[in-house]
Short mmCIF file of C-alpha atoms and ligand atoms in Angstrom, two decimals:
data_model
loop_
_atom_site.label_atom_id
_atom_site.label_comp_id
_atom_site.label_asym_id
_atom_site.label_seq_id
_atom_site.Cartn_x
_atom_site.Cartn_y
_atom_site.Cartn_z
CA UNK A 1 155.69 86.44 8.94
CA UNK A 2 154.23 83.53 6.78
CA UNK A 3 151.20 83.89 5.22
CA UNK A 4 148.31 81.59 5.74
CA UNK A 5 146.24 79.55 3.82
CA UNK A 6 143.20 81.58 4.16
CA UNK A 7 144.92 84.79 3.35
CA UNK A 8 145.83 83.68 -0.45
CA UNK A 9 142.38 81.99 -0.82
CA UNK A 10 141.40 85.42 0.03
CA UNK A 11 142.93 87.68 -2.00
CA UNK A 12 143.35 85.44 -4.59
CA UNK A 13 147.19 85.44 -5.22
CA UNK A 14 149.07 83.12 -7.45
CA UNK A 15 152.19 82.72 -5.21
CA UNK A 16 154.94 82.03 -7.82
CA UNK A 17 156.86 79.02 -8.38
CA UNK A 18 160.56 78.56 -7.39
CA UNK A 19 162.94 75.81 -7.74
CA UNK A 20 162.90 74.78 -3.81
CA UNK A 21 166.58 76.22 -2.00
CA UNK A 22 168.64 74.11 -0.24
CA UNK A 23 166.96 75.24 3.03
CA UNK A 24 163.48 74.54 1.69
CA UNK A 25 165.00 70.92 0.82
CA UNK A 26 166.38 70.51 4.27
CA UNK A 27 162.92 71.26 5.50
CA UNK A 28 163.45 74.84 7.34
CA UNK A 29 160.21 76.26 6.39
CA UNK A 30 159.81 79.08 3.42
CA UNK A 31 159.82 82.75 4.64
CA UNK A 32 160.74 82.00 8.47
CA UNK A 33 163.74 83.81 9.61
CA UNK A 34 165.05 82.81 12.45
CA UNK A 35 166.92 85.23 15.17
CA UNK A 36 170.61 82.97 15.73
CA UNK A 37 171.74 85.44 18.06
CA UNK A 38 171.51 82.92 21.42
CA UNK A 39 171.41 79.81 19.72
CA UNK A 40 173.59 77.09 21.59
CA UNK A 41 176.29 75.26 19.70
CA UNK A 42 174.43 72.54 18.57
CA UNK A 43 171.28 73.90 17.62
CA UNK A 44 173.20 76.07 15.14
CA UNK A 45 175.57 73.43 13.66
CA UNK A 46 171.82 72.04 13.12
CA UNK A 47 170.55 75.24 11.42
CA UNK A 48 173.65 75.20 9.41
CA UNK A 49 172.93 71.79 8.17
CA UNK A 50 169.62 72.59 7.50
CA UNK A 51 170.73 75.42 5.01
CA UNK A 52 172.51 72.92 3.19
CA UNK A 53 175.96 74.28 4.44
CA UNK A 54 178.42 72.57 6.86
CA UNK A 55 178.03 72.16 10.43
CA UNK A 56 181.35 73.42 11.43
CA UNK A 57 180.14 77.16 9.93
CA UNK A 58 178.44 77.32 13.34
CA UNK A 59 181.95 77.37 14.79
CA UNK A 60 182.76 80.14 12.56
CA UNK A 61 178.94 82.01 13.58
CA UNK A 62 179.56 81.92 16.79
CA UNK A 63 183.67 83.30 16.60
CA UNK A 64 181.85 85.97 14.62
CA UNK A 65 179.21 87.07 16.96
CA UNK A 66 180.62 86.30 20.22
CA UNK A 67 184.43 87.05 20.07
CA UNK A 68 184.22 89.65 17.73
CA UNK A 69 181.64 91.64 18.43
CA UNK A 70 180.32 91.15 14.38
CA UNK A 71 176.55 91.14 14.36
CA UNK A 72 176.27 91.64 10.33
CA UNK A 73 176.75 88.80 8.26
CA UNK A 74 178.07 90.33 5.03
CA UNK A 75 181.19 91.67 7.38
CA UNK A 76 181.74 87.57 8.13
CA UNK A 77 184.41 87.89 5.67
CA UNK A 78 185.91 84.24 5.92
CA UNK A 79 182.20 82.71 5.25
CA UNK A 80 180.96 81.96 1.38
CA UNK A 81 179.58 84.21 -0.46
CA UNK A 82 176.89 82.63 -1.11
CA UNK A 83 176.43 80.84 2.75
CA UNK A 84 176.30 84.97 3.56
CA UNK A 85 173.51 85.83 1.66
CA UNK A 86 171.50 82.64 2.07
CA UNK A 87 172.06 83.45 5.59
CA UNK A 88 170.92 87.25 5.14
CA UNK A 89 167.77 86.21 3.60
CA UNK A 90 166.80 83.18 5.96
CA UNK A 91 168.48 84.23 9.65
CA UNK A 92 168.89 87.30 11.42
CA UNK A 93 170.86 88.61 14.51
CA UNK A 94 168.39 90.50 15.88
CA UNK A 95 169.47 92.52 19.60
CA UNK A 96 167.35 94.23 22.05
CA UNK A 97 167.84 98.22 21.00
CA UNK A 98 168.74 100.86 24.06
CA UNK A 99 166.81 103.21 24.84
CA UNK A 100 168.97 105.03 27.07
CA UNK A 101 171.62 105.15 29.22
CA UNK A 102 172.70 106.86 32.52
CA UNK A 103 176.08 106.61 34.94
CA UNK A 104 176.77 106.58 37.96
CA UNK A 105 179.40 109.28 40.11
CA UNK A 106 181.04 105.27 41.05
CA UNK A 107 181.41 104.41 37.08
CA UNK A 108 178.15 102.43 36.91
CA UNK A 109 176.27 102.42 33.81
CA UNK A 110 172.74 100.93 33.48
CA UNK A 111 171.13 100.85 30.37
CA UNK A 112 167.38 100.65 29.67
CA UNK A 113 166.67 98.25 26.70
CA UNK A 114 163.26 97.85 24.75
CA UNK A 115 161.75 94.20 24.86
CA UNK A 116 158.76 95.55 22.30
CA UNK A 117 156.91 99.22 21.77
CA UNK A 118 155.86 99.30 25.16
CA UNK A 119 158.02 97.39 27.46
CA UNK A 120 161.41 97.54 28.51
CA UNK A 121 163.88 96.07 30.98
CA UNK A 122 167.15 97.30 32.59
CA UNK A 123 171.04 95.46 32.47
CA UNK A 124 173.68 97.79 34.74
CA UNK A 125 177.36 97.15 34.42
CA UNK A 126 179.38 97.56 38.08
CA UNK A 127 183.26 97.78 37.46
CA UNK A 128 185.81 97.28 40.39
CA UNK A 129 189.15 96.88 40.48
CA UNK A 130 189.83 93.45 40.24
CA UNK A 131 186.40 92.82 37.89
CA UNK A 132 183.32 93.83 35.34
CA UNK A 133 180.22 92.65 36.84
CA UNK A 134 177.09 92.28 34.16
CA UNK A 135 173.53 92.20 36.08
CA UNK A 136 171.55 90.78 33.75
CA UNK A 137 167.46 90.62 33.50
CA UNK A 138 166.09 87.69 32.48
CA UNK A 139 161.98 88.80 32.63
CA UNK A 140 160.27 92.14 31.79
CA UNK A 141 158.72 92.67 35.45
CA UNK A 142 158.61 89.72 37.71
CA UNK A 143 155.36 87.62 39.70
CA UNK A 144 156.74 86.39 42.72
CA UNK A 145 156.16 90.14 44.63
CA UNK A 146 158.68 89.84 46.79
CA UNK A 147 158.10 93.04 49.46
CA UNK A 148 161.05 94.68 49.32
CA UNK A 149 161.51 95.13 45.78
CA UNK A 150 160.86 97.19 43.14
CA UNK A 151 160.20 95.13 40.65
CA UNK A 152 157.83 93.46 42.35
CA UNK A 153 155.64 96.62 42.45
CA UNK A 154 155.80 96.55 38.48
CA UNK A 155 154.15 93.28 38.00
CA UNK A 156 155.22 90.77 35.34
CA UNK A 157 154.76 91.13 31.80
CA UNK A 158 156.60 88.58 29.94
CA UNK A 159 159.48 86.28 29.79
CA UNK A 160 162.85 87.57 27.81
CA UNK A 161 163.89 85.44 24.85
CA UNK A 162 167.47 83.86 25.10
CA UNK A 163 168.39 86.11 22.34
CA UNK A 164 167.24 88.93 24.98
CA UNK A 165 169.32 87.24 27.71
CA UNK A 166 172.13 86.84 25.56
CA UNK A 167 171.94 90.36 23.51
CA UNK A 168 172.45 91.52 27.13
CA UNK A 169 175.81 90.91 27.37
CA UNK A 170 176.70 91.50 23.66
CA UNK A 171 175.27 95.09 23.97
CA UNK A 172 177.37 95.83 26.98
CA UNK A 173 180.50 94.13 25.46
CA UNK A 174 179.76 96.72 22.43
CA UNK A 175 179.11 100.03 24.41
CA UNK A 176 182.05 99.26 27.09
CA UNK A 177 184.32 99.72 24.15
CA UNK A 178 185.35 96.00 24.25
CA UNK A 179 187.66 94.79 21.28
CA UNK A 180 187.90 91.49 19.61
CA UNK A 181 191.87 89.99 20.97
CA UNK A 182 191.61 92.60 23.95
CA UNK A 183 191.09 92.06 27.78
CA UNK A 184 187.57 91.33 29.23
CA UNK A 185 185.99 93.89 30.49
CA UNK A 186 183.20 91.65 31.36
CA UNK A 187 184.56 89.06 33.88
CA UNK A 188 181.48 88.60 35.67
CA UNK A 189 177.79 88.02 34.54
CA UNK A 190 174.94 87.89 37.78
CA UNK A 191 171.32 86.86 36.97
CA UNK A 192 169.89 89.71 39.87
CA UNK A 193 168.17 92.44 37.20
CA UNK A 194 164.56 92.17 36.71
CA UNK A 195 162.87 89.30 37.18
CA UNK A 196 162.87 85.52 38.35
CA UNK A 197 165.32 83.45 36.15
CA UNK A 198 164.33 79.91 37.27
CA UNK A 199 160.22 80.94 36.29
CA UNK A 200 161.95 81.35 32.78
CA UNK A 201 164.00 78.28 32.66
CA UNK A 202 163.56 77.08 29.28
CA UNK A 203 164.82 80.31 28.01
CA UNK A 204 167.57 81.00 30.65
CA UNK A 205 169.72 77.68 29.99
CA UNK A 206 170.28 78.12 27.06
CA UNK A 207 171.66 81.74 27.12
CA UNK A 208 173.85 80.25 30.40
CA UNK A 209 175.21 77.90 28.03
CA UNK A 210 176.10 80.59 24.82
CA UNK A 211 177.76 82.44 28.52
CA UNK A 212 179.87 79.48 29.36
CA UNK A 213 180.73 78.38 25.93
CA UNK A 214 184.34 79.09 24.88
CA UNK A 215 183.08 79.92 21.29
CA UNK A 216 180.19 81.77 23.39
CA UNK A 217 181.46 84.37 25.79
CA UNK A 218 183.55 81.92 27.61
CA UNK A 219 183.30 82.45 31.01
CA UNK A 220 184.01 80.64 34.40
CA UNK A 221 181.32 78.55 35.50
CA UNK A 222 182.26 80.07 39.10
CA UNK A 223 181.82 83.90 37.33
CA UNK A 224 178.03 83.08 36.48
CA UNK A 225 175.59 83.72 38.93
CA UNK A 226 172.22 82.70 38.65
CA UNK A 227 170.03 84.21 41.71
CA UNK A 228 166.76 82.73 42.36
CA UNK A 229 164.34 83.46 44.98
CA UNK A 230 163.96 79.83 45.50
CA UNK A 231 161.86 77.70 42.81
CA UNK A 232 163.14 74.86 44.71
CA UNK A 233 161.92 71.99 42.15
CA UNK A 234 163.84 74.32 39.23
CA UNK A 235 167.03 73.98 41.56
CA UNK A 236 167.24 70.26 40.65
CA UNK A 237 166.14 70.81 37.05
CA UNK A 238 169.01 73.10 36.97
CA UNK A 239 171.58 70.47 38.67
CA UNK A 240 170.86 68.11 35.87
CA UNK A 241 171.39 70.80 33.07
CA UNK A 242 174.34 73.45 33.49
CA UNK A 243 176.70 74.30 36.27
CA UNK A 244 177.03 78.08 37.19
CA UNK A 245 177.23 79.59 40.62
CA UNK A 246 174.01 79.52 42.46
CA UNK A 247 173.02 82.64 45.03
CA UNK A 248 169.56 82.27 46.70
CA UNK A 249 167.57 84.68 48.52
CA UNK A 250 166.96 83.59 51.67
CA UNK A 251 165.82 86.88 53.68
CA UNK A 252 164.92 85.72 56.97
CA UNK A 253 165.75 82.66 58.96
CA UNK A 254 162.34 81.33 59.78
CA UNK A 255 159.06 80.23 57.51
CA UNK A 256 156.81 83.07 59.03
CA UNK A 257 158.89 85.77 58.35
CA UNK A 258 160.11 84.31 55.23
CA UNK A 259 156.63 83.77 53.38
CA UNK A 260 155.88 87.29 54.52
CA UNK A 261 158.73 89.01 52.37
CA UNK A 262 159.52 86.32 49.73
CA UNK A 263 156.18 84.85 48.98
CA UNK A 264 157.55 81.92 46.75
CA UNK A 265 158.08 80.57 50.50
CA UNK A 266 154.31 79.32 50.81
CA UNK A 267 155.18 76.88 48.34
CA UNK A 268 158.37 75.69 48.91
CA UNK A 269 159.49 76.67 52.62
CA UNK A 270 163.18 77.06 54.06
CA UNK A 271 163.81 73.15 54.68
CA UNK A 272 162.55 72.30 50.97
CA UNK A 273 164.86 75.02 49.66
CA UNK A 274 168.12 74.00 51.69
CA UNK A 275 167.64 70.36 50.25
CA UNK A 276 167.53 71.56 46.94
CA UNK A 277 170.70 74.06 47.55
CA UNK A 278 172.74 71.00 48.94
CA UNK A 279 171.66 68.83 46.16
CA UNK A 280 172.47 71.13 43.51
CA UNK A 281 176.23 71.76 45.12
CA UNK A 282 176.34 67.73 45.18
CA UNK A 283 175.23 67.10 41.70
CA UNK A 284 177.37 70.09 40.27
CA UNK A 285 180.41 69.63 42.62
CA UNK A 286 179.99 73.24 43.69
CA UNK A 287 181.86 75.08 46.33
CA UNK A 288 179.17 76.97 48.06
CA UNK A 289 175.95 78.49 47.87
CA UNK A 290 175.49 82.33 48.42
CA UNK A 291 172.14 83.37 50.14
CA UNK A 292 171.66 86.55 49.98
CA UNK A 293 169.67 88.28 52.99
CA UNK A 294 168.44 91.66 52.83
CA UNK A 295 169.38 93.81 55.97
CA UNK A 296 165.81 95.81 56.64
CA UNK A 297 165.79 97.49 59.84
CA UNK A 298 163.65 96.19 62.65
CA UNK A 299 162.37 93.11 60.62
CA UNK A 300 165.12 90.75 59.92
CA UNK A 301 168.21 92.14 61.82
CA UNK A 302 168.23 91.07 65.55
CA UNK A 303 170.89 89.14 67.02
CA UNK A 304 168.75 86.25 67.53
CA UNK A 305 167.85 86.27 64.01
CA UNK A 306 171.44 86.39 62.89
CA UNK A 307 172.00 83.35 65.27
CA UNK A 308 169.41 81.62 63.69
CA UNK A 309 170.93 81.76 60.54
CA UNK A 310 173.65 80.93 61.40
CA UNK A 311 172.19 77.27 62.80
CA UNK A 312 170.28 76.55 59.38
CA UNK A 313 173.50 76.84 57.59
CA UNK A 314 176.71 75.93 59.62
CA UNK A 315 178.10 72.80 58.29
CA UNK A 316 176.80 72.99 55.27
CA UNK A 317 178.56 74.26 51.92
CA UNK A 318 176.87 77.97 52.40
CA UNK A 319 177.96 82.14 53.14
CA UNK A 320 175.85 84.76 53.05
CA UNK A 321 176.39 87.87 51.15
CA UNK A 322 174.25 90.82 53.32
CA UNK A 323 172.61 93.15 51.30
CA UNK A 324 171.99 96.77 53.10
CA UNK A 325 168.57 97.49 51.77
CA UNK A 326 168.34 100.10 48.68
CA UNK A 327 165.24 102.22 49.40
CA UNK A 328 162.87 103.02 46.51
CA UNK A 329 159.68 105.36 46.22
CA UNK A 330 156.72 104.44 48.58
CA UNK A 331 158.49 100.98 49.87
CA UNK A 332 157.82 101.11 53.86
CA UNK A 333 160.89 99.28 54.74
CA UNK A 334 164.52 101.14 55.88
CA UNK A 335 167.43 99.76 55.93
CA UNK A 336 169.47 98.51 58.83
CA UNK A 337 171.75 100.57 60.65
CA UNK A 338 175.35 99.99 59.38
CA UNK A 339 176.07 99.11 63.40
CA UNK A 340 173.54 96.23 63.31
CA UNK A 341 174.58 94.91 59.69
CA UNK A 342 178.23 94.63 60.80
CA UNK A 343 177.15 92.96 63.64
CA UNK A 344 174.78 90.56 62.16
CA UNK A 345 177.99 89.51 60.39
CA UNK A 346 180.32 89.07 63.01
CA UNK A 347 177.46 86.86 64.60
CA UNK A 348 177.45 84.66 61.57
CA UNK A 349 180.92 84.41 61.67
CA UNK A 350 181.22 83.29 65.50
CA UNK A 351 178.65 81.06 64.18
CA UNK A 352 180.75 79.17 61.54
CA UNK A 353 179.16 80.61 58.53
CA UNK A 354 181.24 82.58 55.76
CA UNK A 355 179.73 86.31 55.49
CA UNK A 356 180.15 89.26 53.86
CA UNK A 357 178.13 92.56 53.04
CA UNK A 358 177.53 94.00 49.45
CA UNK A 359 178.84 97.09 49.02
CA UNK A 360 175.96 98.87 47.25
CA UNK A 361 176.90 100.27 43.93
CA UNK A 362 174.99 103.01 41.74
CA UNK A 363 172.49 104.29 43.95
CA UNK A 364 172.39 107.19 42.41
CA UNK A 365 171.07 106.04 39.31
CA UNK A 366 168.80 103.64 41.13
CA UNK A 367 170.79 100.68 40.14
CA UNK A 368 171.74 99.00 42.91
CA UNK A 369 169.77 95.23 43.65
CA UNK A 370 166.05 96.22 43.83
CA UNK A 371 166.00 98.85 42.65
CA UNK A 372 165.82 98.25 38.57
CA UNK A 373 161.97 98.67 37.19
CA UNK A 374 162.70 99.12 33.60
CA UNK A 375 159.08 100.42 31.65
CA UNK A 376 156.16 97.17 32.16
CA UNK A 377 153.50 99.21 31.19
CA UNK A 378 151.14 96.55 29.62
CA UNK A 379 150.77 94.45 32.76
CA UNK A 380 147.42 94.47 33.20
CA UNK A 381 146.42 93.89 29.62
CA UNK A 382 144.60 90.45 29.38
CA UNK A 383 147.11 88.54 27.24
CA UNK A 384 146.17 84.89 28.04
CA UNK A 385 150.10 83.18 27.74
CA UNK A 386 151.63 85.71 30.85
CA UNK A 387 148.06 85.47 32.90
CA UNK A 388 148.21 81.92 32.50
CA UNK A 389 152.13 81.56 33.38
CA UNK A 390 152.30 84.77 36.25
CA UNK A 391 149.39 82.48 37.61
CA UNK A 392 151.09 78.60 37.18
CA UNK A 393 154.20 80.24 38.53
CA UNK A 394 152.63 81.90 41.72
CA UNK A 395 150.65 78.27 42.42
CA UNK A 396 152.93 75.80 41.53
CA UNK A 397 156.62 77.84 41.15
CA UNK A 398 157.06 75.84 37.83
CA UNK A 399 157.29 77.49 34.65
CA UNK A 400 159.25 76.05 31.94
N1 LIG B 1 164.76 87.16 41.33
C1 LIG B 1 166.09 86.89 41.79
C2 LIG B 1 167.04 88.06 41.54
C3 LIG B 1 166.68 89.27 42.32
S1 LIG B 1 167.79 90.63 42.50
C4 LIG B 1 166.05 86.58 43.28
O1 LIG B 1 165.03 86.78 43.90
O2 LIG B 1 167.06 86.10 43.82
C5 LIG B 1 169.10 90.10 43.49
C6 LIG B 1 168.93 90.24 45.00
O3 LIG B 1 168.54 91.55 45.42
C7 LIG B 1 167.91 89.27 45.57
O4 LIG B 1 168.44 88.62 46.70
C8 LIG B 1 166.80 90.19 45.97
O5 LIG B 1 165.98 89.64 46.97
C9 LIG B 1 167.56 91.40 46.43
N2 LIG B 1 166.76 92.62 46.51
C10 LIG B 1 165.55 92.86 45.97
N3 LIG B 1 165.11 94.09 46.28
C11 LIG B 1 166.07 94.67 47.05
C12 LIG B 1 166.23 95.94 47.65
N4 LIG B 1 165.30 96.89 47.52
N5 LIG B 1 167.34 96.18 48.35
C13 LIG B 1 168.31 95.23 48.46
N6 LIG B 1 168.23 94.01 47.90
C14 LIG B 1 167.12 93.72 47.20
#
């Protein structure tokens, strides 16, 4: 933390004088130290620069951090000495710290991770055969009280740093025994943990960036999944910065029901959404977009609503993914019947619309989609910046 002007008038200190470092020189301020964990290519090749060093050393950073696993920089053996202590005394590589971790009887882990002293947010790893899917969080909590979710019911606390969204995967790389040279064992990385990643843009690009980087973790822009509940005017912001796979949550076929369960819908409703989905697989030269749709029982799983869904989207670059509802304590919905789900799909598929159903994974941990609440205990404390943005993002859906 710097000090302030009014704290040395105060106590009166003589701050001694120092020949300025290179970093002072460049201009990086005295004292700050800045977190590089999540920093995009460029913007470290520009903090390199700034400490006086080289901007290919960010190259060397990032093969470090990212490929092998290194978070200290005194092990960063093929850096200068002296780059690795000026970089010990002005950066850091600071990750979010589990708190603990439980598995599932199908192999799924989910780990609870601390954001601060009080709050925390969840990450679950779901390995199959053929892949290692990450779910990610990208808020602690989330606003847009969706009714069928448990997060929802926790309320929103705060947005995650990119050094949150991207200490994410590193952590997980780390405890699944990963080893630099050695086969993934991440393949996959899915925005759907806690919270609304398009309400936290600005800090969600760039860890989607460090994700697709192949001095980041290098991944397929078709294995990143960003879900949104549909911020429809962040769906074109995204088309103009990054291409990853998009998967929206559409939930019900019609605006009624729609603003009812996803409340984001009062704002931008189904027709507003699609325009957005089409543009973005336009601008990014996508395949398809996946809309998820939650199978509750009785309230969006009729015949005629599975027909209707299927006329908003045949013809159009589109599948659905069906999610059988995961209960959670005092939530008043049930899920569908495993009859009607199958048959909601076979009625999208006379319809001409791709479909599929999740298969849910670590229920018994409650770590299947919904169900993660991590610890937002500070919710209702007045802090102006997330009453101010929980509010901008429920009127307007923009946040950035
Ligand atoms: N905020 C993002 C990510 C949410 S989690 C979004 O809204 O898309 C990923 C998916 O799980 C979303 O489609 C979400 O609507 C769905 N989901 C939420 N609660 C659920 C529950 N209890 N059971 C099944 N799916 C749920």
């Amino acid at each position: 933390m710097s000090m302030g002007a009014g704290d040395s008038i105060a106590s009166g200190d003589a701050t001694p004088v120092q020949a300025p470092s290179s970093a002072e020189a460049a201009g990086l301020p005295t004292g700050t130290c800045v977190n590089l964990l999540g920093l995009p290519r460029a913007e470290l090749a520009a903090f390199c620069t700034a400490l006086g060093s080289k901007p290919f050393r960010a190259r060397q950073l990032m093969n470090w951090l990212y490929k092998r696993g290194c978070n200290r920089f005194e092990d960063m053996s093929d850096l200068a000495r002296e780059f690795r202590a000026l970089l010990t005394e002005r950066a850091e590589l600071r990750l979010p710290e589990i708190v603990s971790e439980q598995r599932a009887s199908d192999g799924t882990r989910k780990w609870l991770l601390s954001a601060d002293q009080a709050q925390a947010f969840e990450m679950v790893y779901i390995p199959e055969s053929d892949r290692g899917t990450l779910c990610i969080s990208s808020q602690v909590g989330c606003a847009l009280d969706c009714a069928f979710c448990a997060t929802a019911q926790q309320g929103f606390n705060r947005n995650l740093s990119t050094a949150e969204i991207v200490g994410q995967v590193w952590l997980a790389n780390r405890e699944l025994g990963f080893q630099p040279g050695g086969d993934r064992i991440i393949t996959n990385v899915v925005l759907m943990g806690m919270g609304e990643p398009l309400a936290n843009f600005r800090n969600v690009v760039p860890a989607l960036r460090i994700f697709l980087d192949d001095l980041g973790f290098d991944l397929s822009r078709r294995r990143v999944t960003l879900s949104t509940s549909g911020l429809a005017p962040q769906i074109y912001r995204l088309a103009q910065e990054i291409n990853v796979a998009l998967a929206v949550s559409l939930h019900a076929p019609d605006d009624e029901l729609r603003s009812q369960l996803v409340p984001i819908n009062r704002l931008h409703p189904i027709a507003e959404l699609l325009q957005a989905c089409w543009h973005y697989i336009d601008e990014q030269n996508g395949r398809s977009v996946t809309f998820e749709y939650v199978m509750l029982d009785g309230v969006n799983d009729s015949p005629a609503q599975a027909r209707a869904v299927a006329r908003l989207l045949a013809g159009h670059p589109a599948k659905v993914n069906l999610i059988p509802f995961n209960p959670y304590p005092g939530t008043q919905f049930r899920r569908s019947s495993e009859t009607a789900i199958g048959h909601f799909r076979d009625l999208l598929l006379r319809g001409g619309v791709m479909a599929t159903v999740r298969r849910t994974r670590g229920e018994d941990i409650d770590a299947a989609c919904g169900q993660l609440v991590g610890r937002v205990t500070d919710r209702t404390v007045v802090r102006l910046g997330s009453r101010v943005e929980a509010a901008r993002t429920r009127a307007a859906g923009v946040n950035a």
